[in-house]
Amino acid sequence: MSAESEPNDAHEGIWLARPAAVPTNGISLAVKDLFDTAGLTTTYGSILFADHVPVQSAEAVVRLESAGYLNVGKTNLHEFAYGVTSQNPHFGTVPNPIAPGRTAGGSSGGSAAALAAGLADAALGTDSGGSIRIPAACCGIVGFKPTYGLVPLDGCFPLAPTFDHAGPMARTVAGCTAMLTTLVPGFEPEPARSVAVGVAWDDRCSPLVGNRIREAAALLGAQPVDFPLPPGIGDAFMREVADVHRDLFAESADSYGTNVRAKIERRREDTDAHAAEAAEPRRARGQVT
């Protein structure tokens, strides 16, 4: 399959590559350009992979296509999925279709924007620290971060391997549910039941954001939840990312955008002792081995 990279159309900034003949029948699927797609350019949001065309698709893509989902294009993202704005220095900033001039969120910003713009019925994203949920909130669509390891990540470029999740994005909860039943054989959604809403970390926000969260929480009858962050979690996450990029960064640091380059440089010289100390709280909770 031949591909057209970076199409210059009204939705520039969302697509990175699209099939030469875009499918028209079936459930249209936008795929975050972190997932390999056979015969279709896959950049991982980096100029270093601008000409990269995999021979095999990621397992999650294979499962969806086998069930009748039709890949209508690869969506833009924060470079290497390492950020929450989808302002990509190589391929442009993802626009927010419902709030022009505001961020689409990230790193799965292109997937969320494609849904919000009506360019696809379903989308595939990844979430390590909010990368599905943040753009879903910014673009007014539905995104779900499944249990770790539930959706396969084979053929997906890693961000921080012990933090990475793949998951569905759609315009409705039903759309996400349908995707998950395909992505996870044997998955069956639970019957509808009453739920309670909790809120945490509003004290960490700027005053304006904190006030808006509390206003929304009051409308939903949300109750405060004690949800402490494990100490050292940020350091552990950033060290994993630096380890993923250690060799590539050593060879091609100048080809990284300023935003991502600075974050990798901040942690790549960490000592093993500091990395072990940062990871220890997660080990104690059985979250990593």
mmCIF file of C-alpha atoms in Angstrom:
data_model
loop_
_atom_site.group_PDB
_atom_site.id
_atom_site.type_symbol
_atom_site.label_atom_id
_atom_site.label_comp_id
_atom_site.label_asym_id
_atom_site.label_seq_id
_atom_site.Cartn_x
_atom_site.Cartn_y
_atom_site.Cartn_z
ATOM 1 C CA MET A 1 0.000 0.000 0.000
ATOM 2 C CA SER A 2 1.437 3.339 -0.937
ATOM 3 C CA ALA A 3 1.036 6.280 1.432
ATOM 4 C CA GLU A 4 0.619 10.013 1.195
ATOM 5 C CA SER A 5 2.528 11.667 4.023
ATOM 6 C CA GLU A 6 1.543 14.947 5.683
ATOM 7 C CA PRO A 7 -1.428 15.764 3.438
ATOM 8 C CA ASN A 8 -1.944 19.488 2.933
ATOM 9 C CA ASP A 9 -5.679 19.850 3.548
ATOM 10 C CA ALA A 10 -8.074 21.625 5.864
ATOM 11 C CA HIS A 11 -7.095 19.274 8.666
ATOM 12 C CA GLU A 12 -3.359 19.801 8.475
ATOM 13 C CA GLY A 13 -1.724 18.997 11.778
ATOM 14 C CA ILE A 14 -3.993 16.023 12.455
ATOM 15 C CA TRP A 15 -2.878 13.514 9.823
ATOM 16 C CA LEU A 16 0.695 12.363 9.324
ATOM 17 C CA ALA A 17 0.007 9.690 6.707
ATOM 18 C CA ARG A 18 -3.064 8.323 4.956
ATOM 19 C CA PRO A 19 -3.627 5.384 2.612
ATOM 20 C CA ALA A 20 -3.467 6.324 -1.054
ATOM 21 C CA ALA A 21 -7.026 5.019 -1.349
ATOM 22 C CA VAL A 22 -8.880 5.873 1.860
ATOM 23 C CA PRO A 23 -11.431 3.144 2.721
ATOM 24 C CA THR A 24 -15.076 4.241 2.663
ATOM 25 C CA ASN A 25 -16.963 1.188 3.959
ATOM 26 C CA GLY A 26 -16.802 0.013 7.546
ATOM 27 C CA ILE A 27 -15.861 1.670 10.825
ATOM 28 C CA SER A 28 -13.283 4.354 10.065
ATOM 29 C CA LEU A 29 -10.252 4.142 12.355
ATOM 30 C CA ALA A 30 -7.600 6.774 13.059
ATOM 31 C CA VAL A 31 -4.341 5.286 14.355
ATOM 32 C CA LYS A 32 -1.925 7.194 16.559
ATOM 33 C CA ASP A 33 1.367 7.324 14.698
ATOM 34 C CA LEU A 34 3.100 5.467 17.500
ATOM 35 C CA PHE A 35 1.689 2.159 16.196
ATOM 36 C CA ASP A 36 3.349 0.400 13.262
ATOM 37 C CA THR A 37 1.176 0.059 10.159
ATOM 38 C CA ALA A 38 2.279 -2.209 7.319
ATOM 39 C CA GLY A 39 3.012 -0.269 4.153
ATOM 40 C CA LEU A 40 2.062 3.072 5.687
ATOM 41 C CA THR A 41 4.524 5.655 6.975
ATOM 42 C CA THR A 42 4.994 5.466 10.749
ATOM 43 C CA THR A 43 7.054 8.319 12.222
ATOM 44 C CA TYR A 44 6.518 7.983 16.000
ATOM 45 C CA GLY A 45 6.218 11.767 15.833
ATOM 46 C CA SER A 46 9.945 12.105 15.083
ATOM 47 C CA ILE A 47 11.770 13.453 12.052
ATOM 48 C CA LEU A 48 14.212 10.572 12.528
ATOM 49 C CA PHE A 49 11.515 8.177 11.283
ATOM 50 C CA ALA A 50 9.988 10.393 8.586
ATOM 51 C CA ASP A 51 10.678 7.734 5.937
ATOM 52 C CA HIS A 52 9.974 4.694 8.094
ATOM 53 C CA VAL A 53 7.497 2.258 6.514
ATOM 54 C CA PRO A 54 6.972 -0.908 8.599
ATOM 55 C CA VAL A 55 6.380 -4.281 6.988
ATOM 56 C CA GLN A 56 4.119 -5.459 9.814
ATOM 57 C CA SER A 57 1.320 -3.743 11.711
ATOM 58 C CA ALA A 58 1.081 -3.506 15.478
ATOM 59 C CA GLU A 59 -1.018 -6.243 17.075
ATOM 60 C CA ALA A 60 -3.716 -3.802 18.227
ATOM 61 C CA VAL A 61 -4.074 -2.501 14.658
ATOM 62 C CA VAL A 62 -4.265 -6.047 13.290
ATOM 63 C CA ARG A 63 -7.037 -6.964 15.725
ATOM 64 C CA LEU A 64 -9.135 -3.931 14.851
ATOM 65 C CA GLU A 65 -8.646 -4.294 11.085
ATOM 66 C CA SER A 66 -9.499 -7.998 11.306
ATOM 67 C CA ALA A 67 -12.814 -7.019 12.914
ATOM 68 C CA GLY A 68 -13.743 -4.606 10.129
ATOM 69 C CA TYR A 69 -12.219 -1.339 11.304
ATOM 70 C CA LEU A 70 -10.697 0.544 8.362
ATOM 71 C CA ASN A 71 -7.532 2.578 8.861
ATOM 72 C CA VAL A 72 -8.179 6.000 7.308
ATOM 73 C CA GLY A 73 -4.937 7.571 8.495
ATOM 74 C CA LYS A 74 -2.133 7.993 10.996
ATOM 75 C CA THR A 75 -2.572 10.808 13.465
ATOM 76 C CA ASN A 76 -0.089 13.372 14.704
ATOM 77 C CA LEU A 77 1.189 13.300 18.287
ATOM 78 C CA HIS A 78 3.643 14.868 20.669
ATOM 79 C CA GLU A 79 7.145 13.866 19.552
ATOM 80 C CA PHE A 80 7.767 10.262 20.652
ATOM 81 C CA ALA A 81 4.555 10.632 22.748
ATOM 82 C CA TYR A 82 6.590 12.476 25.387
ATOM 83 C CA GLY A 83 4.339 15.423 26.231
ATOM 84 C CA VAL A 84 0.771 16.601 26.655
ATOM 85 C CA THR A 85 0.275 19.351 24.037
ATOM 86 C CA SER A 86 0.786 17.628 20.648
ATOM 87 C CA GLN A 87 2.782 20.661 19.565
ATOM 88 C CA ASN A 88 5.124 18.774 17.283
ATOM 89 C CA PRO A 89 8.162 20.742 16.026
ATOM 90 C CA HIS A 90 8.527 18.478 12.981
ATOM 91 C CA PHE A 91 4.952 17.916 11.811
ATOM 92 C CA GLY A 92 3.029 20.849 13.230
ATOM 93 C CA THR A 93 0.653 21.474 16.103
ATOM 94 C CA VAL A 94 -2.531 19.409 16.308
ATOM 95 C CA PRO A 95 -5.519 21.789 16.164
ATOM 96 C CA ASN A 96 -8.453 21.534 18.529
ATOM 97 C CA PRO A 97 -11.589 21.279 16.352
ATOM 98 C CA ILE A 98 -13.998 22.282 19.119
ATOM 99 C CA ALA A 99 -11.885 25.096 20.597
ATOM 100 C CA PRO A 100 -9.734 26.732 17.903
ATOM 101 C CA GLY A 101 -6.600 28.260 19.325
ATOM 102 C CA ARG A 102 -6.577 25.993 22.368
ATOM 103 C CA THR A 103 -4.543 22.843 22.854
ATOM 104 C CA ALA A 104 -5.847 19.512 21.633
ATOM 105 C CA GLY A 105 -3.955 17.843 24.484
ATOM 106 C CA GLY A 106 -1.556 14.994 24.117
ATOM 107 C CA SER A 107 0.160 12.918 23.419
ATOM 108 C CA SER A 108 -2.726 11.260 21.513
ATOM 109 C CA GLY A 109 -3.901 14.678 20.346
ATOM 110 C CA GLY A 110 -4.260 13.772 16.683
ATOM 111 C CA SER A 111 -6.496 10.819 17.483
ATOM 112 C CA ALA A 112 -8.774 12.958 19.661
ATOM 113 C CA ALA A 113 -8.856 15.770 17.098
ATOM 114 C CA ALA A 114 -9.721 13.380 14.260
ATOM 115 C CA LEU A 115 -12.723 12.167 16.240
ATOM 116 C CA ALA A 116 -13.826 15.657 17.221
ATOM 117 C CA ALA A 117 -13.590 16.789 13.592
ATOM 118 C CA GLY A 118 -15.652 13.836 12.363
ATOM 119 C CA LEU A 119 -12.751 12.412 10.360
ATOM 120 C CA ALA A 120 -12.996 8.963 11.982
ATOM 121 C CA ASP A 121 -15.472 6.946 14.024
ATOM 122 C CA ALA A 122 -12.867 5.334 16.272
ATOM 123 C CA ALA A 123 -9.241 5.946 17.146
ATOM 124 C CA LEU A 124 -6.354 4.113 18.748
ATOM 125 C CA GLY A 125 -4.228 5.873 21.349
ATOM 126 C CA THR A 126 -1.704 5.268 24.096
ATOM 127 C CA ASP A 127 -1.634 6.507 27.676
ATOM 128 C CA SER A 128 1.345 6.483 30.022
ATOM 129 C CA GLY A 129 0.531 9.505 32.166
ATOM 130 C CA GLY A 130 -2.675 10.882 30.678
ATOM 131 C CA SER A 131 -2.019 10.690 26.945
ATOM 132 C CA ILE A 132 -5.501 9.351 26.100
ATOM 133 C CA ARG A 133 -7.443 11.048 28.877
ATOM 134 C CA ILE A 134 -6.022 14.572 28.476
ATOM 135 C CA PRO A 135 -6.801 14.963 24.747
ATOM 136 C CA ALA A 136 -10.174 13.278 25.246
ATOM 137 C CA ALA A 137 -11.044 15.971 27.787
ATOM 138 C CA CYS A 138 -9.659 18.791 25.634
ATOM 139 C CA CYS A 139 -11.488 17.670 22.479
ATOM 140 C CA GLY A 140 -14.773 16.570 24.030
ATOM 141 C CA ILE A 141 -14.569 12.897 23.092
ATOM 142 C CA VAL A 142 -14.322 9.651 25.090
ATOM 143 C CA GLY A 143 -11.010 7.993 25.896
ATOM 144 C CA PHE A 144 -10.276 5.012 28.108
ATOM 145 C CA LYS A 145 -7.041 3.844 29.728
ATOM 146 C CA PRO A 146 -7.437 0.075 30.215
ATOM 147 C CA THR A 147 -5.681 -2.083 32.776
ATOM 148 C CA TYR A 148 -1.932 -2.357 32.217
ATOM 149 C CA GLY A 149 -1.154 -5.097 29.679
ATOM 150 C CA LEU A 150 -4.785 -5.673 28.722
ATOM 151 C CA VAL A 151 -4.399 -4.244 25.207
ATOM 152 C CA PRO A 152 -1.241 -5.478 23.425
ATOM 153 C CA LEU A 153 1.555 -3.002 22.755
ATOM 154 C CA ASP A 154 3.496 -5.210 20.326
ATOM 155 C CA GLY A 155 4.553 -3.007 17.424
ATOM 156 C CA CYS A 156 4.082 0.238 19.347
ATOM 157 C CA PHE A 157 7.106 2.458 20.031
ATOM 158 C CA PRO A 158 7.597 2.555 23.826
ATOM 159 C CA LEU A 159 7.584 5.703 25.917
ATOM 160 C CA ALA A 160 8.162 4.265 29.403
ATOM 161 C CA PRO A 161 7.500 0.514 29.154
ATOM 162 C CA THR A 162 6.231 -0.154 32.677
ATOM 163 C CA PHE A 163 3.872 2.836 32.415
ATOM 164 C CA ASP A 164 2.569 2.380 28.859
ATOM 165 C CA HIS A 165 -1.042 1.421 28.046
ATOM 166 C CA ALA A 166 -2.856 1.193 24.705
ATOM 167 C CA GLY A 167 -6.532 1.997 24.573
ATOM 168 C CA PRO A 168 -9.642 3.003 22.640
ATOM 169 C CA MET A 169 -10.908 6.473 21.778
ATOM 170 C CA ALA A 170 -14.305 7.279 20.287
ATOM 171 C CA ARG A 171 -17.085 9.850 20.369
ATOM 172 C CA THR A 172 -19.190 7.731 22.742
ATOM 173 C CA VAL A 173 -18.726 5.260 25.578
ATOM 174 C CA ALA A 174 -20.374 2.627 23.384
ATOM 175 C CA GLY A 175 -17.765 3.245 20.705
ATOM 176 C CA CYS A 176 -14.939 2.649 23.183
ATOM 177 C CA THR A 177 -16.666 -0.461 24.516
ATOM 178 C CA ALA A 178 -16.990 -1.905 21.019
ATOM 179 C CA MET A 179 -13.295 -1.318 20.352
ATOM 180 C CA LEU A 180 -12.294 -2.961 23.632
ATOM 181 C CA THR A 181 -14.309 -6.094 22.882
ATOM 182 C CA THR A 182 -12.229 -6.404 19.700
ATOM 183 C CA LEU A 183 -8.895 -5.484 21.246
ATOM 184 C CA VAL A 184 -9.344 -7.892 24.175
ATOM 185 C CA PRO A 185 -10.777 -11.291 23.177
ATOM 186 C CA GLY A 186 -13.236 -12.472 25.790
ATOM 187 C CA PHE A 187 -13.824 -9.013 27.229
ATOM 188 C CA GLU A 188 -17.427 -8.407 28.242
ATOM 189 C CA PRO A 189 -18.606 -5.084 29.642
ATOM 190 C CA GLU A 190 -20.306 -5.173 33.014
ATOM 191 C CA PRO A 191 -24.008 -4.304 33.230
ATOM 192 C CA ALA A 192 -24.736 -0.637 33.834
ATOM 193 C CA ARG A 193 -24.682 0.314 37.497
ATOM 194 C CA SER A 194 -24.685 3.429 39.593
ATOM 195 C CA VAL A 195 -21.287 5.017 40.042
ATOM 196 C CA ALA A 196 -19.769 7.566 42.372
ATOM 197 C CA VAL A 197 -17.410 10.333 41.300
ATOM 198 C CA GLY A 198 -14.290 11.239 43.242
ATOM 199 C CA VAL A 199 -11.943 14.189 42.982
ATOM 200 C CA ALA A 200 -8.302 14.496 43.989
ATOM 201 C CA TRP A 201 -5.296 16.787 43.517
ATOM 202 C CA ASP A 202 -7.352 19.957 43.057
ATOM 203 C CA ASP A 203 -4.971 21.569 45.550
ATOM 204 C CA ARG A 204 -2.151 21.045 43.060
ATOM 205 C CA CYS A 205 -3.833 23.175 40.389
ATOM 206 C CA SER A 206 -3.605 26.875 39.697
ATOM 207 C CA PRO A 207 -6.396 28.777 41.477
ATOM 208 C CA LEU A 208 -8.550 29.158 38.350
ATOM 209 C CA VAL A 209 -8.285 25.489 37.366
ATOM 210 C CA GLY A 210 -8.821 24.331 40.951
ATOM 211 C CA ASN A 211 -11.988 26.423 41.234
ATOM 212 C CA ARG A 212 -13.372 25.003 37.970
ATOM 213 C CA ILE A 213 -12.675 21.447 39.138
ATOM 214 C CA ARG A 214 -14.480 22.061 42.414
ATOM 215 C CA GLU A 215 -17.445 23.618 40.593
ATOM 216 C CA ALA A 216 -17.713 20.571 38.313
ATOM 217 C CA ALA A 217 -17.268 18.236 41.286
ATOM 218 C CA ALA A 218 -20.139 19.937 43.102
ATOM 219 C CA LEU A 219 -22.440 19.471 40.102
ATOM 220 C CA LEU A 220 -21.585 15.763 40.021
ATOM 221 C CA GLY A 221 -21.820 15.269 43.768
ATOM 222 C CA ALA A 222 -18.179 14.221 43.775
ATOM 223 C CA GLN A 223 -16.452 13.439 47.044
ATOM 224 C CA PRO A 224 -12.781 14.050 47.880
ATOM 225 C CA VAL A 225 -10.593 10.975 47.448
ATOM 226 C CA ASP A 226 -7.278 10.427 49.175
ATOM 227 C CA PHE A 227 -5.075 9.376 46.258
ATOM 228 C CA PRO A 228 -1.435 10.058 47.150
ATOM 229 C CA LEU A 229 1.212 9.966 44.476
ATOM 230 C CA PRO A 230 3.976 7.419 45.133
ATOM 231 C CA PRO A 231 7.183 9.284 45.970
ATOM 232 C CA GLY A 232 9.659 9.374 43.129
ATOM 233 C CA ILE A 233 7.104 8.418 40.471
ATOM 234 C CA GLY A 234 8.074 11.283 38.168
ATOM 235 C CA ASP A 235 11.761 10.472 38.393
ATOM 236 C CA ALA A 236 11.096 6.783 37.699
ATOM 237 C CA PHE A 237 8.992 7.636 34.657
ATOM 238 C CA MET A 238 11.527 10.046 33.181
ATOM 239 C CA ARG A 239 14.403 7.621 33.755
ATOM 240 C CA GLU A 240 12.548 4.903 31.831
ATOM 241 C CA VAL A 241 12.037 7.268 28.908
ATOM 242 C CA ALA A 242 15.702 8.216 28.952
ATOM 243 C CA ASP A 243 16.668 4.529 28.925
ATOM 244 C CA VAL A 244 14.453 3.873 25.881
ATOM 245 C CA HIS A 245 16.187 6.675 23.992
ATOM 246 C CA ARG A 246 19.704 6.184 25.325
ATOM 247 C CA ASP A 247 21.325 4.892 22.112
ATOM 248 C CA LEU A 248 19.209 6.836 19.614
ATOM 249 C CA PHE A 249 19.660 10.071 21.546
ATOM 250 C CA ALA A 250 23.419 9.588 21.750
ATOM 251 C CA GLU A 251 23.535 9.362 17.957
ATOM 252 C CA SER A 252 20.922 11.953 16.984
ATOM 253 C CA ALA A 253 20.262 14.383 19.842
ATOM 254 C CA ASP A 254 20.166 17.365 17.483
ATOM 255 C CA SER A 255 17.235 15.825 15.618
ATOM 256 C CA TYR A 256 15.042 15.878 18.720
ATOM 257 C CA GLY A 257 12.780 18.861 19.328
ATOM 258 C CA THR A 258 13.713 21.247 22.127
ATOM 259 C CA ASN A 259 10.900 20.135 24.434
ATOM 260 C CA VAL A 260 11.655 16.417 24.337
ATOM 261 C CA ARG A 261 15.425 16.844 24.151
ATOM 262 C CA ALA A 262 15.466 18.828 27.413
ATOM 263 C CA LYS A 263 13.434 16.190 29.266
ATOM 264 C CA ILE A 264 15.672 13.343 28.107
ATOM 265 C CA GLU A 265 18.839 15.243 28.956
ATOM 266 C CA ARG A 266 17.486 15.896 32.446
ATOM 267 C CA ARG A 267 17.467 12.186 33.312
ATOM 268 C CA ARG A 268 19.888 10.361 31.020
ATOM 269 C CA GLU A 269 22.814 10.890 33.387
ATOM 270 C CA ASP A 270 20.949 9.621 36.469
ATOM 271 C CA THR A 271 22.893 7.071 38.466
ATOM 272 C CA ASP A 272 21.570 3.536 38.713
ATOM 273 C CA ALA A 273 21.265 4.028 42.461
ATOM 274 C CA HIS A 274 18.990 7.041 42.021
ATOM 275 C CA ALA A 275 16.891 5.177 39.451
ATOM 276 C CA ALA A 276 16.495 2.221 41.826
ATOM 277 C CA GLU A 277 15.488 4.542 44.661
ATOM 278 C CA ALA A 278 12.848 6.212 42.466
ATOM 279 C CA ALA A 279 11.429 2.841 41.398
ATOM 280 C CA GLU A 280 11.341 1.316 44.890
ATOM 281 C CA PRO A 281 7.875 2.626 45.928
ATOM 282 C CA ARG A 282 6.335 0.943 42.868
ATOM 283 C CA ARG A 283 8.164 -2.309 43.620
ATOM 284 C CA ALA A 284 6.879 -2.231 47.194
ATOM 285 C CA ARG A 285 3.330 -1.998 45.836
ATOM 286 C CA GLY A 286 3.922 -4.849 43.393
ATOM 287 C CA GLN A 287 3.508 -2.526 40.403
ATOM 288 C CA VAL A 288 6.865 -3.499 38.893
ATOM 289 C CA THR A 289 9.238 -6.398 39.440
#
